[in-house]
């Protein structure tokens, strides 16, 4: 069955970067767009952007351009998102999703 | 960006009662393909979102048929014919027609 397994929680300092992963299984990784979604504490969901693993093509929410970088490793069926120049506003749970399927989320805490 | 407005913010219902959640979009979600990419997901407490309905009214295979979706253009509704204990959580509508994809603020279903 389709699974998206995300990397564990991260505690990072302000100004630093963090890279999280989303390992896909149960389907052909290169056939489907993978999106990343942010959920700040107790709040709704924000779409960050998406990547098409076959070509590396991306689409971004303008709000997250310059903040998020999306990449994939086709050899391991893994999607990555790196967030840069972190501030407290970036503290949130980040989900990868194939639309119909969601990862379990990665909690990022930005604190000195 | 397309604004998704959900009402009510919360619902408190007894088991067996019907539920209805409205989702209105600031622009038509009918795409150039002729499809309307309006989806519903449920986030149970402490869990990642789970798929419910795609393209307005299509239930995923594992979703009980007490759930139904309807609507067109800018107005959509999720209905539960008889609420069960496992239905509690926050329901979100989200659109995948226009970039950036956007989510409603959520409707919290609580049990009386």
Tab-separated table of N, CA and C in Angstrom, chain A residues 35 37 39 43-47 50 59 61 95 99-104, chain B residues 1 41 43 47-51 60 92 94 99-101 103-106:
chain	number	residue	atom	x	y	z
A	35	UNK	N	3.513	17.082	-2.845
A	35	UNK	CA	3.357	18.424	-2.275
A	35	UNK	C	3.863	18.452	-0.847
A	37	UNK	N	3.120	20.648	2.804
A	37	UNK	CA	2.093	21.466	3.452
A	37	UNK	C	2.547	21.808	4.871
A	39	UNK	N	1.606	23.192	8.727
A	39	UNK	CA	0.540	23.390	9.711
A	39	UNK	C	1.147	23.988	10.974
A	43	UNK	N	-3.359	25.524	13.920
A	43	UNK	CA	-3.925	26.310	12.819
A	43	UNK	C	-4.205	25.450	11.598
A	44	UNK	N	-4.641	26.122	10.580
A	44	UNK	CA	-4.990	25.429	9.344
A	44	UNK	C	-3.742	25.081	8.547
A	45	UNK	N	-3.971	24.716	7.309
A	45	UNK	CA	-2.934	24.162	6.460
A	45	UNK	C	-2.555	25.145	5.358
A	46	UNK	N	-1.275	25.194	5.035
A	46	UNK	CA	-0.772	26.043	3.956
A	46	UNK	C	0.019	25.200	2.975
A	47	UNK	N	-0.303	25.367	1.706
A	47	UNK	CA	0.425	24.634	0.671
A	47	UNK	C	1.711	25.387	0.359
A	50	UNK	N	5.089	21.977	-4.738
A	50	UNK	CA	5.075	20.591	-5.177
A	50	UNK	C	6.213	20.331	-6.129
A	59	UNK	N	6.359	23.671	-8.572
A	59	UNK	CA	5.456	24.804	-8.489
A	59	UNK	C	5.469	25.253	-7.035
A	61	UNK	N	4.065	28.098	-3.879
A	61	UNK	CA	3.319	29.210	-3.328
A	61	UNK	C	4.320	30.374	-3.234
A	95	UNK	N	3.996	18.474	6.393
A	95	UNK	CA	3.533	17.213	5.812
A	95	UNK	C	3.948	17.135	4.354
A	99	UNK	N	-1.538	14.055	-2.288
A	99	UNK	CA	-2.939	14.422	-2.509
A	99	UNK	C	-3.851	13.459	-1.782
A	100	UNK	N	-3.836	12.241	-2.230
A	100	UNK	CA	-4.694	11.239	-1.603
A	100	UNK	C	-4.024	10.585	-0.401
A	101	UNK	N	-2.756	10.748	-0.262
A	101	UNK	CA	-1.998	10.120	0.816
A	101	UNK	C	-1.123	11.168	1.491
A	102	UNK	N	-1.030	11.040	2.835
A	102	UNK	CA	-0.267	12.011	3.624
A	102	UNK	C	0.768	11.304	4.481
A	103	UNK	N	1.932	11.952	4.616
A	103	UNK	CA	2.905	11.467	5.567
A	103	UNK	C	2.458	11.757	6.989
A	104	UNK	N	3.241	11.284	7.950
A	104	UNK	CA	2.861	11.460	9.353
A	104	UNK	C	3.264	12.828	9.899
B	1	UNK	N	-4.899	34.741	-4.424
B	1	UNK	CA	-5.120	33.363	-4.002
B	1	UNK	C	-6.608	33.114	-3.792
B	41	UNK	N	-10.782	16.557	3.551
B	41	UNK	CA	-9.928	15.703	4.371
B	41	UNK	C	-10.345	15.841	5.828
B	43	UNK	N	-8.815	15.521	9.785
B	43	UNK	CA	-7.663	15.396	10.669
B	43	UNK	C	-8.147	15.058	12.076
B	47	UNK	N	-3.322	13.358	14.720
B	47	UNK	CA	-2.975	12.585	13.529
B	47	UNK	C	-2.746	13.483	12.318
B	48	UNK	N	-2.179	12.923	11.295
B	48	UNK	CA	-2.062	13.645	10.027
B	48	UNK	C	-3.405	13.564	9.299
B	49	UNK	N	-3.634	14.470	8.335
B	49	UNK	CA	-4.892	14.437	7.589
B	49	UNK	C	-5.091	13.111	6.855
B	50	UNK	N	-6.362	12.762	6.704
B	50	UNK	CA	-6.731	11.560	5.960
B	50	UNK	C	-7.697	11.962	4.852
B	51	UNK	N	-7.582	11.294	3.723
B	51	UNK	CA	-8.434	11.605	2.580
B	51	UNK	C	-9.884	11.178	2.821
B	60	UNK	N	-13.238	8.186	-1.527
B	60	UNK	CA	-12.192	7.189	-1.607
B	60	UNK	C	-12.760	5.859	-1.122
B	92	UNK	N	-11.381	19.694	6.690
B	92	UNK	CA	-10.888	20.771	5.839
B	92	UNK	C	-11.321	20.533	4.404
B	94	UNK	N	-10.214	21.725	0.545
B	94	UNK	CA	-9.070	22.358	-0.103
B	94	UNK	C	-9.228	22.246	-1.603
B	99	UNK	N	-3.317	27.601	-8.593
B	99	UNK	CA	-2.133	27.802	-7.757
B	99	UNK	C	-2.214	29.157	-7.055
B	100	UNK	N	-1.806	29.254	-5.794
B	100	UNK	CA	-1.410	28.121	-4.939
B	100	UNK	C	-2.638	27.373	-4.439
B	101	UNK	N	-2.508	26.083	-4.248
B	101	UNK	CA	-3.595	25.324	-3.634
B	101	UNK	C	-3.866	25.936	-2.252
B	103	UNK	N	-6.472	25.932	1.468
B	103	UNK	CA	-7.301	25.165	2.394
B	103	UNK	C	-8.274	26.077	3.121
B	104	UNK	N	-9.416	25.519	3.504
B	104	UNK	CA	-10.299	26.216	4.414
B	104	UNK	C	-9.707	26.220	5.817
B	105	UNK	N	-10.294	26.986	6.701
B	105	UNK	CA	-9.792	27.115	8.069
B	105	UNK	C	-10.157	25.927	8.948
B	106	UNK	N	-11.056	25.097	8.452
B	106	UNK	CA	-11.399	23.901	9.191
B	106	UNK	C	-12.707	24.012	9.954
